[in-house]
Tab-separated table of C-alpha atoms and ligand atoms in Angstrom:
chain	number	residue	atom	x	y	z
A	50	MET	CA	141.925	-14.179	-9.994
A	51	LYS	CA	139.918	-13.784	-13.334
A	52	ILE	CA	140.400	-10.183	-14.945
A	53	THR	CA	138.466	-9.391	-17.704
A	54	ASP	CA	139.208	-6.476	-20.037
A	55	ASN	CA	136.185	-4.056	-21.522
A	56	CYS	CA	133.801	-6.246	-19.442
A	57	SER	CA	130.016	-5.619	-19.668
A	58	LEU	CA	128.371	-4.790	-16.660
A	59	LYS	CA	124.701	-5.343	-17.945
A	60	GLU	CA	124.373	-8.444	-16.231
A	61	ARG	CA	126.256	-6.916	-13.045
A	62	ASN	CA	123.803	-4.580	-12.195
A	63	THR	CA	119.937	-4.922	-11.390
A	64	PHE	CA	118.963	-1.850	-13.453
A	65	GLY	CA	120.188	-3.472	-16.485
A	66	ILE	CA	122.214	-0.442	-17.651
A	67	ALA	CA	124.469	-1.189	-20.365
A	68	ALA	CA	127.717	0.139	-19.164
A	69	THR	CA	131.008	-1.404	-19.372
A	70	ALA	CA	134.184	-1.848	-17.052
A	71	ARG	CA	137.684	-1.106	-18.299
A	72	HIS	CA	138.900	-4.015	-16.161
A	73	PHE	CA	136.606	-6.645	-14.276
A	74	ALA	CA	138.588	-8.576	-11.525
A	75	GLU	CA	137.085	-11.352	-9.273
A	76	TYR	CA	139.007	-13.013	-6.585
A	77	ASP	CA	138.256	-16.191	-4.458
A	78	SER	CA	140.057	-15.471	-1.456
A	79	VAL	CA	141.626	-12.715	0.968
A	80	ASP	CA	145.186	-13.679	-0.251
A	81	GLU	CA	144.072	-13.057	-3.969
A	82	LEU	CA	142.749	-9.651	-2.931
A	83	GLN	CA	145.859	-8.722	-1.112
A	84	THR	CA	148.070	-9.736	-4.054
A	85	LEU	CA	146.154	-7.532	-6.308
A	86	VAL	CA	146.252	-4.531	-3.864
A	87	GLY	CA	150.004	-5.273	-3.673
A	88	ARG	CA	150.488	-5.457	-7.087
A	89	ARG	CA	148.875	-1.913	-7.599
A	90	ALA	CA	151.183	-0.370	-4.880
A	91	ALA	CA	154.163	-1.934	-6.503
A	92	GLU	CA	153.044	-0.629	-9.785
A	93	ASP	CA	152.228	2.738	-8.560
A	94	ASP	CA	148.815	2.193	-10.086
A	95	ALA	CA	146.290	4.723	-8.900
A	96	THR	CA	143.299	3.821	-11.381
A	97	PRO	CA	140.177	4.050	-9.634
A	98	LEU	CA	138.759	0.777	-7.902
A	99	LEU	CA	135.194	0.329	-7.534
A	100	HIS	CA	133.735	-2.749	-5.459
A	101	ILE	CA	130.648	-4.445	-6.265
A	102	GLY	CA	128.322	-7.008	-4.747
A	103	GLY	CA	125.412	-7.952	-6.469
A	104	GLY	CA	124.743	-4.595	-8.211
A	105	SER	CA	121.375	-4.284	-6.658
A	106	ASN	CA	122.097	-0.822	-5.183
A	107	LEU	CA	124.143	0.864	-8.267
A	108	LEU	CA	123.313	3.400	-10.926
A	109	PHE	CA	126.003	3.619	-13.466
A	110	LEU	CA	125.947	6.708	-15.265
A	111	GLY	CA	128.668	5.762	-18.076
A	112	ASP	CA	131.440	3.273	-18.425
A	113	TYR	CA	133.500	2.595	-16.025
A	114	ALA	CA	137.152	3.814	-16.551
A	115	GLY	CA	139.037	1.614	-13.934
A	116	THR	CA	138.881	-1.540	-12.073
A	117	VAL	CA	135.634	-3.135	-10.902
A	118	LEU	CA	136.209	-5.750	-8.137
A	119	HIS	CA	133.823	-8.546	-7.025
A	120	SER	CA	134.073	-11.146	-4.487
A	121	GLN	CA	133.794	-14.796	-4.856
A	122	ILE	CA	134.527	-15.632	-1.183
A	123	ARG	CA	131.446	-17.834	-0.263
A	124	ASP	CA	132.430	-19.987	2.657
A	125	ILE	CA	129.789	-19.964	5.678
A	126	VAL	CA	131.624	-21.156	8.903
A	127	VAL	CA	130.368	-21.473	12.213
A	128	THR	CA	132.924	-20.070	14.621
A	129	ALA	CA	131.406	-20.750	18.086
A	130	ASP	CA	127.883	-22.000	19.349
A	131	GLU	CA	127.271	-20.941	23.023
A	132	GLY	CA	123.906	-21.161	24.832
A	133	ASP	CA	121.091	-19.378	22.767
A	134	TYR	CA	123.498	-18.312	20.204
A	135	VAL	CA	125.194	-19.562	17.289
A	136	TYR	CA	128.355	-17.389	15.676
A	137	VAL	CA	128.588	-17.849	11.839
A	138	ARG	CA	131.114	-16.369	9.623
A	139	VAL	CA	129.995	-15.369	6.025
A	140	GLY	CA	131.875	-14.688	2.963
A	141	ALA	CA	131.165	-11.507	1.498
A	142	GLY	CA	130.348	-13.032	-1.991
A	143	VAL	CA	127.497	-15.028	-0.676
A	144	THR	CA	124.185	-14.030	-2.115
A	145	TRP	CA	122.136	-12.510	0.632
A	146	ASP	CA	118.960	-14.520	0.235
A	147	ASP	CA	121.004	-17.701	-0.036
A	148	TRP	CA	122.342	-16.756	3.547
A	149	VAL	CA	119.078	-16.243	4.802
A	150	GLN	CA	117.694	-19.538	3.578
A	151	TYR	CA	120.666	-21.294	4.864
A	152	ALA	CA	120.193	-19.799	8.271
A	153	VAL	CA	116.463	-20.873	8.320
A	154	ASP	CA	117.309	-24.260	7.353
A	155	SER	CA	119.695	-24.378	10.049
A	156	SER	CA	117.401	-23.231	12.563
A	157	TRP	CA	119.371	-20.069	13.385
A	158	PHE	CA	116.859	-17.486	13.726
A	159	GLY	CA	116.777	-13.757	13.322
A	160	LEU	CA	117.107	-13.109	9.548
A	161	GLU	CA	113.527	-14.176	8.528
A	162	ASN	CA	112.364	-10.621	7.909
A	163	LEU	CA	115.183	-9.762	5.683
A	164	SER	CA	114.235	-12.593	3.053
A	165	LEU	CA	114.321	-11.949	-0.589
A	166	ILE	CA	116.657	-8.718	-0.399
A	167	PRO	CA	118.616	-8.586	-3.365
A	168	GLY	CA	122.656	-8.390	-3.345
A	169	GLU	CA	125.396	-10.083	-1.311
A	170	VAL	CA	126.464	-10.466	2.134
A	171	GLY	CA	129.616	-7.862	1.768
A	172	ALA	CA	127.303	-5.094	0.652
A	173	ALA	CA	124.508	-5.680	3.043
A	174	ALA	CA	127.229	-5.031	5.842
A	175	VAL	CA	128.377	-1.567	4.223
A	176	GLN	CA	124.479	-0.537	3.358
A	177	ASN	CA	122.889	-2.097	6.484
A	178	ILE	CA	120.096	-3.677	4.496
A	179	GLY	CA	116.935	-3.524	6.181
A	180	ALA	CA	112.936	-4.359	5.885
A	181	TYR	CA	109.980	-5.157	7.986
A	182	GLY	CA	111.216	-3.802	11.040
A	183	ALA	CA	114.925	-5.506	11.131
A	184	GLU	CA	118.224	-4.285	9.886
A	185	ALA	CA	121.449	-6.145	8.868
A	186	LYS	CA	123.252	-4.378	11.773
A	187	ASP	CA	120.892	-6.168	14.438
A	188	PHE	CA	122.888	-9.516	13.922
A	189	ILE	CA	126.390	-8.291	12.926
A	190	LEU	CA	128.925	-8.638	15.514
A	191	PHE	CA	131.872	-7.648	13.458
A	192	VAL	CA	132.985	-7.220	9.885
A	193	ASP	CA	136.516	-8.242	8.345
A	194	THR	CA	138.091	-6.332	5.673
A	195	VAL	CA	141.065	-5.630	3.610
A	196	ASP	CA	142.489	-1.925	3.137
A	197	LEU	CA	142.342	-1.600	-0.517
A	198	GLN	CA	145.431	0.870	-0.192
A	199	THR	CA	147.727	-1.216	1.789
A	200	GLY	CA	146.464	-4.606	1.573
A	201	ALA	CA	146.214	-4.771	5.381
A	202	ILE	CA	143.425	-6.928	7.170
A	203	ARG	CA	141.256	-4.798	9.529
A	204	HIS	CA	138.309	-6.019	11.642
A	205	PHE	CA	135.682	-3.588	12.588
A	206	THR	CA	133.408	-4.169	15.632
A	207	VAL	CA	129.951	-3.269	14.958
A	208	GLU	CA	130.207	-0.084	17.093
A	209	GLU	CA	132.947	0.951	14.854
A	210	CYS	CA	130.721	0.446	11.532
A	211	ARG	CA	128.662	3.041	12.829
A	212	TYR	CA	125.444	1.868	11.538
A	213	GLY	CA	122.650	4.077	10.750
A	214	TYR	CA	119.704	3.688	8.612
A	215	ARG	CA	121.111	2.420	5.195
A	216	ASP	CA	124.118	3.913	6.431
A	217	SER	CA	127.743	2.870	7.807
A	218	ILE	CA	131.399	4.008	8.104
A	219	PHE	CA	131.941	2.308	4.775
A	220	LYS	CA	129.517	4.890	3.183
A	221	GLN	CA	130.784	7.776	4.674
A	222	GLU	CA	134.526	8.792	5.575
A	223	LEU	CA	135.713	5.309	4.484
A	224	ARG	CA	133.780	5.134	1.399
A	225	GLY	CA	135.811	3.181	-1.006
A	226	ARG	CA	138.819	2.310	1.162
A	227	TYR	CA	137.888	-1.285	2.528
A	228	ALA	CA	136.550	-4.144	0.917
A	229	VAL	CA	134.380	-6.429	3.057
A	230	THR	CA	135.677	-10.129	2.882
A	231	HIS	CA	133.656	-11.724	5.713
A	232	VAL	CA	130.809	-10.753	8.048
A	233	HIS	CA	130.556	-12.207	11.448
A	234	PHE	CA	126.772	-13.013	12.448
A	235	ARG	CA	125.290	-13.831	15.786
A	236	LEU	CA	121.799	-15.528	15.616
A	237	SER	CA	119.678	-17.143	18.026
A	238	HIS	CA	118.481	-20.809	18.445
A	239	SER	CA	115.169	-19.427	19.630
A	240	PHE	CA	112.835	-18.313	17.186
A	241	ARG	CA	111.288	-14.755	18.127
A	242	PRO	CA	109.024	-13.688	15.234
A	243	ARG	CA	108.857	-10.127	14.852
A	244	LEU	CA	105.733	-9.393	13.342
A	245	ASP	CA	104.840	-5.790	14.155
A	246	TYR	CA	105.687	-4.184	10.906
A	247	GLY	CA	102.585	-3.191	9.054
A	248	GLY	CA	101.303	-5.835	6.722
A	249	ILE	CA	102.783	-8.950	8.281
A	250	ARG	CA	99.995	-9.829	10.739
A	251	ARG	CA	97.496	-9.185	7.735
A	252	ALA	CA	99.187	-11.238	5.499
A	253	LEU	CA	99.637	-14.309	7.971
A	254	GLU	CA	95.887	-13.967	8.787
A	255	GLU	CA	94.918	-14.141	4.965
A	256	ARG	CA	97.244	-17.243	4.638
A	257	GLY	CA	95.168	-18.819	7.609
A	258	ILE	CA	98.672	-19.149	9.574
A	259	ASP	CA	98.318	-19.084	13.443
A	260	GLU	CA	100.775	-16.796	15.290
A	261	VAL	CA	101.299	-19.303	17.941
A	262	ASN	CA	102.159	-21.961	15.728
A	263	LEU	CA	104.101	-20.131	13.092
A	264	THR	CA	107.570	-21.394	11.784
A	265	ALA	CA	110.540	-19.546	10.677
A	266	GLU	CA	110.265	-20.807	7.304
A	267	GLN	CA	106.420	-19.813	7.235
A	268	LEU	CA	107.431	-16.225	8.280
A	269	ARG	CA	110.254	-16.314	5.465
A	270	GLN	CA	107.782	-17.363	2.895
A	271	THR	CA	105.183	-14.908	3.812
A	272	ILE	CA	107.576	-11.944	3.782
A	273	ILE	CA	108.763	-13.329	0.304
A	274	GLU	CA	105.194	-13.264	-1.097
A	275	ILE	CA	104.909	-9.560	0.509
A	276	ARG	CA	107.850	-8.452	-1.559
A	277	ARG	CA	107.031	-10.147	-4.631
A	278	ALA	CA	103.602	-8.496	-4.679
A	279	LYS	CA	105.272	-4.918	-4.220
A	280	LEU	CA	108.493	-5.122	-5.974
A	281	PRO	CA	109.568	-5.817	-9.491
A	282	ASP	CA	111.849	-8.682	-10.244
A	283	PRO	CA	114.824	-7.329	-11.765
A	284	SER	CA	115.023	-10.268	-14.178
A	285	GLU	CA	111.989	-8.825	-15.655
A	286	LEU	CA	112.188	-5.110	-14.970
A	287	GLY	CA	115.495	-3.579	-14.137
A	288	ASN	CA	115.263	-1.773	-10.799
A	289	ALA	CA	117.483	-1.435	-7.763
A	290	GLY	CA	114.845	-1.573	-5.084
A	291	SER	CA	114.160	1.529	-3.197
A	292	PHE	CA	115.619	4.592	-5.259
A	293	PHE	CA	115.401	6.928	-2.542
A	294	MET	CA	115.668	6.882	1.355
A	295	ASN	CA	112.924	7.822	3.449
A	296	PRO	CA	113.573	11.056	4.683
A	297	ILE	CA	113.883	11.722	8.553
A	298	VAL	CA	112.718	15.235	9.445
A	299	ASP	CA	111.736	17.368	12.238
A	300	ARG	CA	108.521	16.817	13.806
A	301	SER	CA	107.543	20.524	13.117
A	302	VAL	CA	108.077	19.601	9.386
A	303	PHE	CA	105.772	16.691	9.603
A	304	GLU	CA	103.199	18.620	11.646
A	305	ARG	CA	103.083	21.468	8.546
A	306	ILE	CA	102.544	18.451	5.915
A	307	GLN	CA	99.726	17.072	8.469
A	308	LYS	CA	97.723	20.091	8.003
A	309	THR	CA	97.117	19.267	4.301
A	310	TYR	CA	97.652	15.506	4.472
A	311	PRO	CA	95.924	14.628	7.787
A	312	ASP	CA	96.363	10.979	7.347
A	313	ALA	CA	99.821	11.175	6.039
A	314	PRO	CA	101.766	7.657	6.989
A	315	HIS	CA	104.754	8.177	9.194
A	316	TYR	CA	107.088	6.200	11.692
A	317	GLU	CA	108.146	7.927	14.997
A	318	VAL	CA	111.903	8.066	15.216
A	319	ASP	CA	112.460	9.744	18.536
A	320	ALA	CA	110.733	12.785	20.378
A	321	ASP	CA	111.939	15.375	17.828
A	322	ARG	CA	111.943	13.436	14.440
A	323	VAL	CA	109.540	11.546	12.356
A	324	LYS	CA	110.232	9.261	9.136
A	325	VAL	CA	108.259	10.130	6.110
A	326	PRO	CA	107.678	7.436	3.481
A	327	ALA	CA	109.019	9.013	0.174
A	328	GLY	CA	106.927	6.542	-1.801
A	329	TRP	CA	103.851	8.393	-0.434
A	330	MET	CA	105.204	11.720	-1.294
A	331	ILE	CA	106.207	10.837	-4.885
A	332	GLU	CA	102.651	9.195	-5.214
A	333	GLN	CA	101.093	12.349	-3.949
A	334	CYS	CA	103.088	14.368	-6.637
A	335	GLY	CA	101.712	12.082	-9.244
A	336	TRP	CA	104.587	10.180	-10.339
A	337	LYS	CA	103.432	6.638	-9.652
A	338	GLY	CA	103.152	4.731	-12.700
A	339	LYS	CA	104.587	7.541	-15.129
A	340	THR	CA	107.622	7.365	-17.559
A	341	LEU	CA	110.258	9.951	-18.642
A	342	GLY	CA	112.529	8.717	-21.468
A	343	ARG	CA	113.067	5.064	-20.882
A	344	ALA	CA	112.829	5.167	-17.208
A	345	GLY	CA	109.746	4.864	-15.049
A	346	VAL	CA	108.317	4.664	-11.493
A	347	TYR	CA	106.793	1.473	-10.744
A	348	GLU	CA	103.108	1.060	-10.706
A	349	LYS	CA	102.666	-0.791	-7.314
A	350	GLN	CA	105.582	1.055	-5.317
A	351	ALA	CA	106.462	4.677	-5.799
A	352	LEU	CA	109.773	4.559	-4.238
A	353	VAL	CA	111.105	2.179	-6.954
A	354	LEU	CA	112.469	3.286	-10.234
A	355	VAL	CA	112.334	0.921	-13.277
A	356	ASN	CA	114.271	0.720	-16.404
A	357	ARG	CA	111.563	0.300	-19.013
A	358	GLY	CA	114.007	-0.966	-21.480
A	359	GLY	CA	117.088	0.311	-22.627
A	360	ALA	CA	117.463	3.058	-20.116
A	361	THR	CA	120.596	4.622	-19.814
A	362	GLY	CA	121.913	5.696	-16.341
A	363	LYS	CA	121.423	9.411	-17.556
A	364	GLU	CA	117.817	8.623	-18.284
A	365	ILE	CA	116.978	7.396	-14.505
A	366	ASN	CA	119.026	10.157	-13.117
A	367	ASP	CA	116.942	12.660	-14.987
A	368	LEU	CA	113.612	11.062	-13.634
A	369	CYS	CA	115.388	11.131	-10.287
A	370	LYS	CA	116.144	14.890	-10.347
A	371	ALA	CA	112.544	15.580	-11.818
A	372	ILE	CA	110.911	13.728	-8.770
A	373	GLN	CA	113.381	15.331	-6.313
A	374	ALA	CA	112.019	18.757	-7.570
A	375	ASP	CA	108.592	17.944	-7.328
A	376	VAL	CA	108.687	16.370	-3.836
A	377	GLU	CA	110.789	19.504	-2.555
A	378	ALA	CA	108.183	21.961	-4.193
A	379	ARG	CA	105.254	20.002	-2.814
A	380	PHE	CA	106.652	19.046	0.681
A	381	GLY	CA	109.785	21.413	1.399
A	382	ILE	CA	111.860	18.218	1.659
A	383	LEU	CA	114.758	17.147	-0.406
A	384	ILE	CA	114.701	13.248	-0.877
A	385	HIS	CA	118.208	11.509	-0.987
A	386	PRO	CA	118.917	8.508	-3.335
A	387	GLU	CA	119.736	5.255	-1.386
A	388	VAL	CA	121.142	3.989	-4.722
A	389	ASN	CA	125.058	4.762	-5.309
A	390	PHE	CA	125.513	6.761	-8.467
A	391	ILE	CA	128.792	5.523	-10.352
A	392	ALA	CA	130.314	8.034	-12.545
B	463	EPU	N1	103.205	4.334	0.169
B	463	EPU	C1	102.494	4.829	-0.714
B	463	EPU	N2	102.713	4.781	-1.954
B	463	EPU	C2	103.566	4.238	-2.427
B	463	EPU	C3	104.589	3.546	-1.912
B	463	EPU	C4	104.266	3.589	-0.625
B	463	EPU	O1	101.463	5.503	-0.153
B	463	EPU	O2	103.872	4.167	-3.844
B	463	EPU	C5	102.952	4.246	1.510
B	463	EPU	C6	102.822	3.064	1.850
B	463	EPU	O3	101.267	2.977	1.881
B	463	EPU	C7	103.038	2.939	3.455
B	463	EPU	C8	104.246	3.771	3.279
B	463	EPU	O4	104.300	4.545	2.169
B	463	EPU	O5	102.366	3.761	4.201
B	463	EPU	C9	105.547	2.655	3.421
B	463	EPU	O6	105.716	1.703	2.229
B	463	EPU	P1	106.199	0.550	2.342
B	463	EPU	O7	105.859	-0.209	3.540
B	463	EPU	O8	106.003	-0.142	0.954
B	463	EPU	O9	107.766	0.624	2.587
B	463	EPU	P2	108.647	1.803	2.092
B	463	EPU	O10	108.892	2.757	3.259
B	463	EPU	O11	108.447	2.430	0.797
B	463	EPU	C10	110.911	0.601	2.954
B	463	EPU	C11	112.111	0.325	2.610
B	463	EPU	C12	112.056	-1.147	1.754
B	463	EPU	C13	111.500	-2.380	2.548
B	463	EPU	C14	110.184	-1.965	2.983
B	463	EPU	C15	109.579	-2.765	3.914
B	463	EPU	C16	113.560	2.113	2.266
B	463	EPU	C17	114.196	3.180	1.457
B	463	EPU	N3	112.792	1.272	1.803
B	463	EPU	O12	109.970	1.036	1.946
B	463	EPU	O13	113.406	-1.517	1.372
B	463	EPU	O14	111.387	-3.409	1.872
B	463	EPU	O15	110.303	-0.440	3.720
B	463	EPU	O16	110.409	-2.823	5.267
B	463	EPU	O17	113.767	2.181	3.385
B	463	EPU	C18	115.253	-1.173	-0.323
B	463	EPU	O18	115.816	-0.703	0.331
B	463	EPU	O19	115.431	-1.425	-1.448
B	463	EPU	C19	113.896	-1.776	-0.084
B	463	EPU	C20	112.847	-2.276	-0.943
């Protein structure tokens, strides 16, 4: 276990916010994590703990007065191979996109549309990452965790994880209670591309790729190119991907919007509800490409807030609030951040 005091978090959050942690602890195994939890219990240490992954969905509003934990559990193990399916246990500290590449290289299929999403495997299972018509939960069977209060190991089935859109039990009533140590995936030996999400078929056509002969690697590379064209690279411009979630609203609310904006983009959720792209609403409010303090709205995708250089968490938060107020005034919808604010 490596523990660093007064550790800079600037390289540990993709917004590039210059916060520090009182302590930063990295562990290599479940045992090491249990030892740390056991020691805290023995010493009656109730100072706050924050478990991070790749820091791609965090906004530090100031320095962190407790211990920041990070997993370096990085094993990838096939636990079963039966019929069309392969079952793979992946360490929480594996970079998500390394895992996707590993799976595609191994001819284990399913994750292609989730290519190039920043972050690590453990956080992907907390946050239920999603893109291009796929979500992490579609491939997760269960999740191994350690209880950060008692050190006990607990397994959660996918049902117990209560996954929803960018949501799980680990973001709700069990927030902060369990650290994910491994995620168990079920992938397929047959490649069944999902191409229905807007833009994929067009991008394949533009690249002269025939759907019938499409390979998983070609689909992965196409998704990577689509993402790169729309989303800023955090090593060049600090950001945390989509800053807000797309709100799911009653159909009547959307029909009211349609009266003013007949071409408003939307996705059907069920008979009563519609998902409205927050990026579109933010753009309609005139925020796309704008700057407030040292925080800004990305020029090519209004759902992404960026650090224009040296921004504080507070400056990003001020921009967030200004956007929320304008979207609510214009559309009557309060949009909620997808990013976790750390006070
Ligand atoms: N739109 C605009 N202006 C903008 C941005 C979007 O009009 O500035 C419109 C687009 O034209 C389109 C619609 O909004 O009609 C949706 O846009 P897009 O396909 O770019 O996706 P999104 O809804 O903005 C979501 C996810 C992304 C994911 C993409 C692709 C959320 C919060 N975001 O964005 O996830 O990559 O779909 O599947 O659900 C992330 O979570 O960090 C993330 C990047």
